[in-house]
Amino acid sequence: MSQWVYKFGGGSAEGDTTMKNLLGGKGANLAEMASLGLPVPPGFTLTTGVCTYYYDHGEVYPPEMNDQLEQGLAYIETLTGKVFGATDNPLLVSVRSGARASMPGMMDTVLNLGLNDETVEGLAKLSGDRRFALDSYRRFITMYSDVVMGMHHHTFEDILEDAKLDAGYLHDTQLTSADWEGVIAKYKAAVRDTLGRDFPQDPREQLQGAIDAVFGSWMNERAVVYRNLNDIPAAWGTAVNVQAMVFGNMGETSATGVAFTRDPSTGENRYYGEFLINAQGEDVVAGIRTPQTLTKEARLNMGEDAPSMEEALPDVYTQLAAVFAQLEAHYRDMQDIEFTVERGKLWMLQTRTGKRTARAALKIAVDMANDGSITTEEALMRIEPLALDQLLHPTLDPDAARDIVATGLPASPGAAIGEVVFTSDEAEALSKAGHKVILVRVETSPEDIHGMHAAEAIVTARGGMTSHAAVVARGMGRPCVSGAGQIRIDYEAGEFTCMGRTIKRGDTVTVDGATGQVFAGEVSMIQPELSGDFALVMGWADAARTLKVRANAETPLDVETAKGFGAEGIGLCRTEHMFFEADRLAHFREMILANSEDSRRDALAKILPTQRDDFAAIFRIMEDRPCTIRLLDPPLHEFLPHTEADIETVAASIGVPARELMARARELAETNPMLGHRGCRLGISYPEIYEMQARAILEAQAIVAKETGTNPIAEIMIPLVSSEKELEILKALIDAVAADIGVSDYTVGTMIELPRAALRAGRIADHAAFFSFGTNDLTQTTFGLSRDDAGKFLPDYVRAGIMDKDPFVTLDQDGVGDLILIAAERGRATQSDLKLGICGEHGGDPASIDFCQRAGLNYVSCSPYRVPIARLAAAQAAIRAKG
Amino acid sequence: MSQWVYKFGGGSAEGDTTMKNLLGGKGANLAEMASLGLPVPPGFTLTTGVCTYYYDHGEVYPPEMNDQLEQGLAYIETLTGKVFGATDNPLLVSVRSGARASMPGMMDTVLNLGLNDETVEGLAKLSGDRRFALDSYRRFITMYSDVVMGMHHHTFEDILEDAKLDAGYLHDTQLTSADWEGVIAKYKAAVRDTLGRDFPQDPREQLQGAIDAVFGSWMNERAVVYRNLNDIPAAWGTAVNVQAMVFGNMGETSATGVAFTRDPSTGENRYYGEFLINAQGEDVVAGIRTPQTLTKEARLNMGEDAPSMEEALPDVYTQLAAVFAQLEAHYRDMQDIEFTVERGKLWMLQTRTGKRTARAALKIAVDMANDGSITTEEALMRIEPLALDQLLHPTLDPDAARDIVATGLPASPGAAIGEVVFTSDEAEALSKAGHKVILVRVETSPEDIHGMHAAEAIVTARGGMTSHAAVVARGMGRPCVSGAGQIRIDYEAGEFTCMGRTIKRGDTVTVDGATGQVFAGEVSMIQPELSGDFALVMGWADAARTLKVRANAETPLDVETAKGFGAEGIGLCRTEHMFFEADRLAHFREMILANSEDSRRDALAKILPTQRDDFAAIFRIMEDRPCTIRLLDPPLHEFLPHTEADIETVAASIGVPARELMARARELAETNPMLGHRGCRLGISYPEIYEMQARAILEAQAIVAKETGTNPIAEIMIPLVSSEKELEILKALIDAVAADIGVSDYTVGTMIELPRAALRAGRIADHAAFFSFGTNDLTQTTFGLSRDDAGKFLPDYVRAGIMDKDPFVTLDQDGVGDLILIAAERGRATQSDLKLGICGEHGGDPASIDFCQRAGLNYVSCSPYRVPIARLAAAQAAIRAKG
């Protein structure tokens, strides 16, 4: 016979904290506390198995359940000495849901269940406080009618308000027993009038109703949507906890409270919480009365007068502090606790691992590791890698006043203040003149790189989390708000309007990239502190991880940043960004417009010296760390102007007829640029471009090696390979350049960013020293999904529950990941020491990094500001892999 | 010790016809003929192994080769009784290349090798004809200097012309021995003057030079390019054949000729060939003298006077006819033969399987199968499936005069005559008025479908073999010339110019889609005869094949055509083509412009009845053959006008402001439409569209079933699935519609056209009754290659030897094929009876069909005119699979 009911209380329990899947989080922790001998009101848990059975069998319960439930009630009755439904000595219970994971949208709590017109009198007698008993009854009717019977709680609030108005009362506390009697009568009448039936008087009917409501709410719409979004299978089910009531509202020696064992905001090792004397839990939440502090120290810090619990209830406080210590020692982590004091007796109602800020997570983990409570590996596992991002950027002072003018997507974290500008040229000019500027554009393109560099932050009206602006800004560590759809930019007037406000060029705004908000004026900021704890944790992470962490960077500033954050090399240096610098762009356009290989070579020769300087600068910074440099990737038309006006300006500036420029732009235009003439296809069509780039790289390497005595190593990477022959031909070209210069310390490898490259990895590995998985493009081609266009319908996909996660943010392990595994296996079958890395946006995503660890990759590469996150995520992945 | 030299002649040989890889085609067949006891001039073959060795060892020969070569010469000397280099009794040899496959670009032949100033006198004495000997010597000098020493043959031609002018001769035959002596002296002087060295007098040096030249030519540029294009590995190498000379120019009892054992044009069982008395082989080729027929019958048929071989050399003719019979019986196929008669003695110089037209291939195969020479399976293997295309379409009369005005790509076979029109509307209007029209456009788009249907043929200035025009025209069986790049169309003037000619609207042209040519005026045509032989072969093919063959078709006309060609079902009915019909396009645009689901449903409701009629028409034709109908696939913007002028016209016609239409078009525009909001993504965003289509299909099925008593079966296909959830959701939607209508005889399946779908096939198979591989899109995404854009750089790829075959024509088995195998394996692991088919362009490509057989697919689907080709290719694939 299956066990559907697990009892707890009186110093023991049938369950424990390991049984979360069966008992839910709340039930498992109540059982655990009971076993630890803590004062837990006795109760029992209906398992998640009941929920699953219920839905698998057309919404009927297991036949044995009722008997077990009766035994559970009997157990509570024995331990409390009260009887469920008895008129003289009534047992009251709470009914609470409790799934494995916290689940908004579900029925939460019913208190005081078991009260009716008769038992309320028993409670009155038992408590010696008739007013308290009637207050409890009216609370029960309100709560039960709302969450179980589906009535709106406003009905009851209105009745109570009317009663207070009639009597001329200001506060609930002024109502007498007689007043409450009248209110209760009206409550019951309202239920009858609205639902056509009486409020249930039978405590067992009440209990069954509450249990039905919890299980029923598992399938309500909000819960279903939440589960879809959070990848929670419906089959997990929820548990129901039935527990003897204890009352914090039985006078001045009663109280209720919540506490964290450490400060969840800073991580400091001191209690953080609040309590209310003579109150039930809901009163704390309702915010009608101001809660008091737990400790005297906290009261003094906050300058409050109302006594702290330490002062008001010293004995119970001492007892509570001991429980805190016991629970922290037992769970070996900071706890989030609910408690009630009933007439001087402490009862524990809940404990769970407390949520915390990144800062607190770091401090708590370090403190607990330092005092030996946990190992450094455990400490590493306690910190959410993505949360570190908060610590690396300035943030807005939470206490500062703010005047919001626009909202978009939190595309790149950090906060910044500056004057609004609308063009990249203006951004650059003003920035050079010492101004701090915020670049506001409808959207950005590669031609805006210099403006984005010059700006403190970027705001765009269009584009998603993976738009050009968002990706580039994250790479640069610039705060960015993208897709602020309500913004209407008038470039000519030099202003934007949003939500009825107009912001002009030169107006100061504050951008919060972490929340996606833009504020008028200056909002005061908090600078990041990369404190000792941070460095300590990074050191532990480096010791634990096996994956190397590199950065995607190409400007000296980004390369410096990456090195500062601990990058062990460059995983992706995008050479095309260099061509967008004004002086080279002109030569590059000259090259594009050239009619012959000779004139292309002439134009490229003008770019060679600056490209060589670019690479030399990178080698100087990175010393002997490896640098993977990708040869030209985007289609040539990206380098030409698009609008007629731009074409005319550019034509004039480079001295060709506008008609000719337009003809070439039209000739190069593509239906699907993503799948067009780009990557190594350019190298095949115009070998002279790749030849120039290879020469610039290898000459720079030779120069820096000689100049500094270090041993810089270029890893030249060929993009968009789909066939081994492409790589074979282009490697031969690079080898010829190297032989000509006399350099031999370099390698040639390839991006694996097309499905065919993954499938042909066995043959491609014949010519490659390394594979770098370009998961951005690999995701686009594997899904047949354009990142630029997907924004229009992905919301429909999320709504339909088809895509839980954006595959451009978190690697699609089932599809794209499968190709990576195939490529890794086939590539290494050919060449067992093939170096494997990843350089897409996913290189900075913890879940994707975990996959890279399991796939046996050698390194991940991510944007500079993601390097610390990747170091921690890689450490966690290595620890998980060992376990 | 390796054997580098294989001897033949005198009734035996060391090699045979199975040794083509080692001896080359020519060498193996010479050996085979010698073994058969046929009169083959004795000789030997230097193997392809020598060539491979030569290039593997830095261009030196195997050390043992020279001895073996001497033994070969000795063998020839023994059999001929002549001595190489002897002044009195000189042996002369020919040197010819001979690779496994015929290879243009290589050195071909040197005749009369061994002649020098002394041996020529020996030859004069031996032949009793000094003039003949000198003539042979001057021919040898010319040929050797040209092909071995690299001199231009014009030098020698000029000398000869001068000599004739000086002497006042008209013909070479007028030159006396003395004249030839003078010419020879001048030839040798020219060699010395040009090359700075004497013409080699040592026969062994001559021989080594010729051998070097053959092996050297294996790596010349033309040969390398040819090999790259034809997928011939360099490692195959070529062989060299050295053979005793025989002379067809030793007087009136000598002759030389070529023959086919059957007519290679019609396949009729009669000799086809020509010969020249007193001539060397090169004279036949040179075309100076008119060759004579072999048989009297042929002479009479051609109305010629010069006697046939049958009449002029009756004994030798009888002997030759016996050889023909022997060779055909031996090789069991029609032979292409070269022979020489030296003073009444017949010598066989070559035999090989003869090339033939499609018509001849069919007739020969049928005749030989019918008389028991070969099996029906062998007969099937003898016919090139693609060649059948010639038999299915009208062709131009080869004898008709023609006046070419434009040349493009042979995009869709067949010939047609009509008046030039420049718009699809005009094509439709004129066609309805009874005119035959040729639609000429810069390029076509889906909006031109009605015009393409109305036209006899389509000509486009832009676009490749897989452009919209080409693909659609092939599907319709319309002749098409695409990418005729020299055509300049002036739509306003209603004319096009090409190669200096102007063709106006209404001018008559003839289009030959098989050659890609357009002619002014009418060129007379030959209608196809799907004769008894054709039907017979198709019957044999159907018996042999295991793959089913379906057609891609949606119009009743195409469906009828497909059925007529033997399609066993519809493999791909593209429903979007139906929306381009004028009446529906308006409603469909109304749907696209609608702001709410309700107004979209209203617009769709107007399309439902016509869609239902469309499907009913198809079901009526196909009876109970299965019909796979794909729900809407292209992005919605394809249905909106693009240019401003079109937008205004359309806006006026459907009664919405142009601004609104333009805004919607802009909103829907995509950066990469191929990877955008299309396929099942539309079904997820706008379920009402798929719901309407499912209803139209299933209601039509129910109506036709009731009306005809047949049992039509709809296979509803969901395009562009990348995740199992998409299919699960859309299948549920279709099932709900079916339940509502009360239809249960249908299945739901999916296209596998994205790499992720192939990888996730195991889970997708949970919801699919069938997979249809959409290899067009699967190729695009696997390669990351847009079919619309690839044309710009694929020529560079072909030049670089990266892509041998267009992956949009012949399935890329290494990459795309690998995904198909993965999907088939994973899908069938979930559901062992999963039906698998292919519906891309590749479904009609024989090499791809062979792959489908090996991959275990159930059917292929191709355009209607490809159905017979696919039936034969499938039969060949099945036969190969058995072997």
PDB file of C-alpha atoms in Angstrom, chain A residues 228 666-677 680-681 684-685 720 722-723 725-726 729 754-757 759-760 780-786 788-789 792-793 796-797 800-804 812 814-816 818-819 822 826, chain B residues 228 666-677 680-681 684-685 720 722-723 725-726 729 754-757 759-760 780-786 788-789 792-793 796-797 800-804 812 814-816 818-819 822 826:
ATOM      1  CA  ASN A 228       6.065  26.249 -19.184  1.00  0.00           C
ATOM      2  CA  ARG A 666      23.121  46.835 -55.767  1.00  0.00           C
ATOM      3  CA  GLU A 667      25.299  44.161 -57.290  1.00  0.00           C
ATOM      4  CA  LEU A 668      26.469  43.063 -53.852  1.00  0.00           C
ATOM      5  CA  ALA A 669      23.027  43.189 -52.213  1.00  0.00           C
ATOM      6  CA  GLU A 670      21.776  39.803 -51.060  1.00  0.00           C
ATOM      7  CA  THR A 671      18.417  38.215 -50.390  1.00  0.00           C
ATOM      8  CA  ASN A 672      19.725  36.326 -47.365  1.00  0.00           C
ATOM      9  CA  PRO A 673      22.993  37.959 -46.313  1.00  0.00           C
ATOM     10  CA  MET A 674      23.352  35.500 -43.457  1.00  0.00           C
ATOM     11  CA  LEU A 675      23.658  32.713 -46.032  1.00  0.00           C
ATOM     12  CA  GLY A 676      25.517  34.720 -48.612  1.00  0.00           C
ATOM     13  CA  HIS A 677      28.921  35.707 -49.870  1.00  0.00           C
ATOM     14  CA  CYS A 680      35.800  32.109 -46.129  1.00  0.00           C
ATOM     15  CA  ARG A 681      33.771  32.471 -49.312  1.00  0.00           C
ATOM     16  CA  ILE A 684      38.087  32.028 -51.955  1.00  0.00           C
ATOM     17  CA  SER A 685      36.782  34.780 -54.248  1.00  0.00           C
ATOM     18  CA  LEU A 720      32.147  29.871 -42.305  1.00  0.00           C
ATOM     19  CA  SER A 722      31.519  24.156 -44.919  1.00  0.00           C
ATOM     20  CA  SER A 723      33.962  21.890 -46.717  1.00  0.00           C
ATOM     21  CA  LYS A 725      38.674  21.970 -49.308  1.00  0.00           C
ATOM     22  CA  GLU A 726      37.986  25.568 -48.377  1.00  0.00           C
ATOM     23  CA  ILE A 729      43.112  26.064 -49.872  1.00  0.00           C
ATOM     24  CA  LEU A 754      27.575  25.623 -40.136  1.00  0.00           C
ATOM     25  CA  PRO A 755      25.877  22.254 -39.719  1.00  0.00           C
ATOM     26  CA  ARG A 756      27.882  20.874 -42.610  1.00  0.00           C
ATOM     27  CA  ALA A 757      31.132  21.829 -40.937  1.00  0.00           C
ATOM     28  CA  LEU A 759      29.136  16.881 -39.925  1.00  0.00           C
ATOM     29  CA  ARG A 760      32.371  17.023 -41.952  1.00  0.00           C
ATOM     30  CA  GLN A 780      20.831  30.325 -36.830  1.00  0.00           C
ATOM     31  CA  THR A 781      21.510  27.648 -39.413  1.00  0.00           C
ATOM     32  CA  THR A 782      20.575  24.664 -37.256  1.00  0.00           C
ATOM     33  CA  PHE A 783      17.201  26.200 -36.425  1.00  0.00           C
ATOM     34  CA  GLY A 784      16.863  27.950 -39.793  1.00  0.00           C
ATOM     35  CA  LEU A 785      16.246  31.027 -37.705  1.00  0.00           C
ATOM     36  CA  SER A 786      17.529  34.517 -38.451  1.00  0.00           C
ATOM     37  CA  ASP A 788      17.547  39.598 -36.957  1.00  0.00           C
ATOM     38  CA  ASP A 789      14.049  38.426 -37.785  1.00  0.00           C
ATOM     39  CA  LYS A 792       8.850  39.098 -34.566  1.00  0.00           C
ATOM     40  CA  PHE A 793       7.565  35.652 -33.741  1.00  0.00           C
ATOM     41  CA  ASP A 796       4.421  33.591 -29.997  1.00  0.00           C
ATOM     42  CA  TYR A 797       6.782  30.684 -29.414  1.00  0.00           C
ATOM     43  CA  ALA A 800       2.940  28.478 -26.964  1.00  0.00           C
ATOM     44  CA  GLY A 801       5.570  26.920 -24.712  1.00  0.00           C
ATOM     45  CA  ILE A 802       7.704  25.847 -27.686  1.00  0.00           C
ATOM     46  CA  MET A 803      10.850  27.692 -26.714  1.00  0.00           C
ATOM     47  CA  ASP A 804      11.569  27.995 -23.052  1.00  0.00           C
ATOM     48  CA  ASP A 812      20.201  24.638 -27.511  1.00  0.00           C
ATOM     49  CA  ASP A 814      19.312  19.127 -27.967  1.00  0.00           C
ATOM     50  CA  GLY A 815      19.995  20.391 -31.466  1.00  0.00           C
ATOM     51  CA  VAL A 816      22.990  22.702 -31.731  1.00  0.00           C
ATOM     52  CA  ASP A 818      24.165  17.574 -30.688  1.00  0.00           C
ATOM     53  CA  LEU A 819      26.073  18.986 -33.655  1.00  0.00           C
ATOM     54  CA  ILE A 822      29.215  15.150 -33.385  1.00  0.00           C
ATOM     55  CA  ARG A 826      34.577  13.253 -35.444  1.00  0.00           C
TER      56      ARG A 826
ATOM     57  CA  ASN B 228      38.225  18.642 -60.808  1.00  0.00           C
ATOM     58  CA  ARG B 666       7.755  47.261 -44.044  1.00  0.00           C
ATOM     59  CA  GLU B 667       6.766  45.604 -40.794  1.00  0.00           C
ATOM     60  CA  LEU B 668       6.842  42.184 -42.425  1.00  0.00           C
ATOM     61  CA  ALA B 669      10.085  42.743 -44.353  1.00  0.00           C
ATOM     62  CA  GLU B 670      12.913  40.465 -43.241  1.00  0.00           C
ATOM     63  CA  THR B 671      16.687  40.578 -43.302  1.00  0.00           C
ATOM     64  CA  ASN B 672      16.939  36.862 -44.089  1.00  0.00           C
ATOM     65  CA  PRO B 673      13.530  35.723 -45.341  1.00  0.00           C
ATOM     66  CA  MET B 674      14.845  32.199 -45.778  1.00  0.00           C
ATOM     67  CA  LEU B 675      15.355  32.023 -42.019  1.00  0.00           C
ATOM     68  CA  GLY B 676      12.369  34.097 -41.073  1.00  0.00           C
ATOM     69  CA  HIS B 677       8.709  33.979 -40.148  1.00  0.00           C
ATOM     70  CA  CYS B 680       4.976  26.269 -39.323  1.00  0.00           C
ATOM     71  CA  ARG B 681       6.017  29.474 -37.580  1.00  0.00           C
ATOM     72  CA  ILE B 684       1.984  28.974 -34.552  1.00  0.00           C
ATOM     73  CA  SER B 685       1.465  32.752 -34.891  1.00  0.00           C
ATOM     74  CA  LEU B 720       9.863  24.043 -41.359  1.00  0.00           C
ATOM     75  CA  SER B 722      12.518  22.519 -35.839  1.00  0.00           C
ATOM     76  CA  SER B 723      11.070  21.199 -32.598  1.00  0.00           C
ATOM     77  CA  LYS B 725       6.447  20.825 -29.860  1.00  0.00           C
ATOM     78  CA  GLU B 726       5.596  22.737 -33.023  1.00  0.00           C
ATOM     79  CA  ILE B 729       0.626  21.716 -31.294  1.00  0.00           C
ATOM     80  CA  LEU B 754      16.168  22.071 -41.047  1.00  0.00           C
ATOM     81  CA  PRO B 755      19.250  20.500 -39.477  1.00  0.00           C
ATOM     82  CA  ARG B 756      17.589  20.642 -36.076  1.00  0.00           C
ATOM     83  CA  ALA B 757      14.606  18.673 -37.351  1.00  0.00           C
ATOM     84  CA  LEU B 759      18.760  15.877 -35.236  1.00  0.00           C
ATOM     85  CA  ARG B 760      15.507  15.839 -33.236  1.00  0.00           C
ATOM     86  CA  GLN B 780      20.548  25.840 -47.767  1.00  0.00           C
ATOM     87  CA  THR B 781      20.703  25.572 -43.995  1.00  0.00           C
ATOM     88  CA  THR B 782      23.245  22.759 -43.812  1.00  0.00           C
ATOM     89  CA  PHE B 783      25.656  24.673 -46.039  1.00  0.00           C
ATOM     90  CA  GLY B 784      24.554  28.081 -44.756  1.00  0.00           C
ATOM     91  CA  LEU B 785      24.085  28.906 -48.402  1.00  0.00           C
ATOM     92  CA  SER B 786      21.270  30.951 -49.895  1.00  0.00           C
ATOM     93  CA  ASP B 788      19.248  33.085 -54.295  1.00  0.00           C
ATOM     94  CA  ASP B 789      22.694  34.466 -53.543  1.00  0.00           C
ATOM     95  CA  LYS B 792      27.528  35.124 -57.313  1.00  0.00           C
ATOM     96  CA  PHE B 793      30.353  33.055 -55.913  1.00  0.00           C
ATOM     97  CA  ASP B 796      34.706  30.783 -57.878  1.00  0.00           C
ATOM     98  CA  TYR B 797      34.052  27.563 -56.001  1.00  0.00           C
ATOM     99  CA  ALA B 800      38.837  26.334 -57.058  1.00  0.00           C
ATOM    100  CA  GLY B 801      37.634  22.739 -57.242  1.00  0.00           C
ATOM    101  CA  ILE B 802      35.702  23.058 -53.957  1.00  0.00           C
ATOM    102  CA  MET B 803      32.300  22.153 -55.300  1.00  0.00           C
ATOM    103  CA  ASP B 804      32.172  19.623 -58.066  1.00  0.00           C
ATOM    104  CA  ASP B 812      25.322  16.560 -51.063  1.00  0.00           C
ATOM    105  CA  ASP B 814      28.501  13.891 -47.307  1.00  0.00           C
ATOM    106  CA  GLY B 815      26.704  16.638 -45.423  1.00  0.00           C
ATOM    107  CA  VAL B 816      22.995  16.865 -46.187  1.00  0.00           C
ATOM    108  CA  ASP B 818      24.461  12.527 -43.412  1.00  0.00           C
ATOM    109  CA  LEU B 819      21.627  14.469 -41.785  1.00  0.00           C
ATOM    110  CA  ILE B 822      20.647  10.530 -38.927  1.00  0.00           C
ATOM    111  CA  ARG B 826      16.435   8.303 -35.197  1.00  0.00           C
TER     112      ARG B 826
END
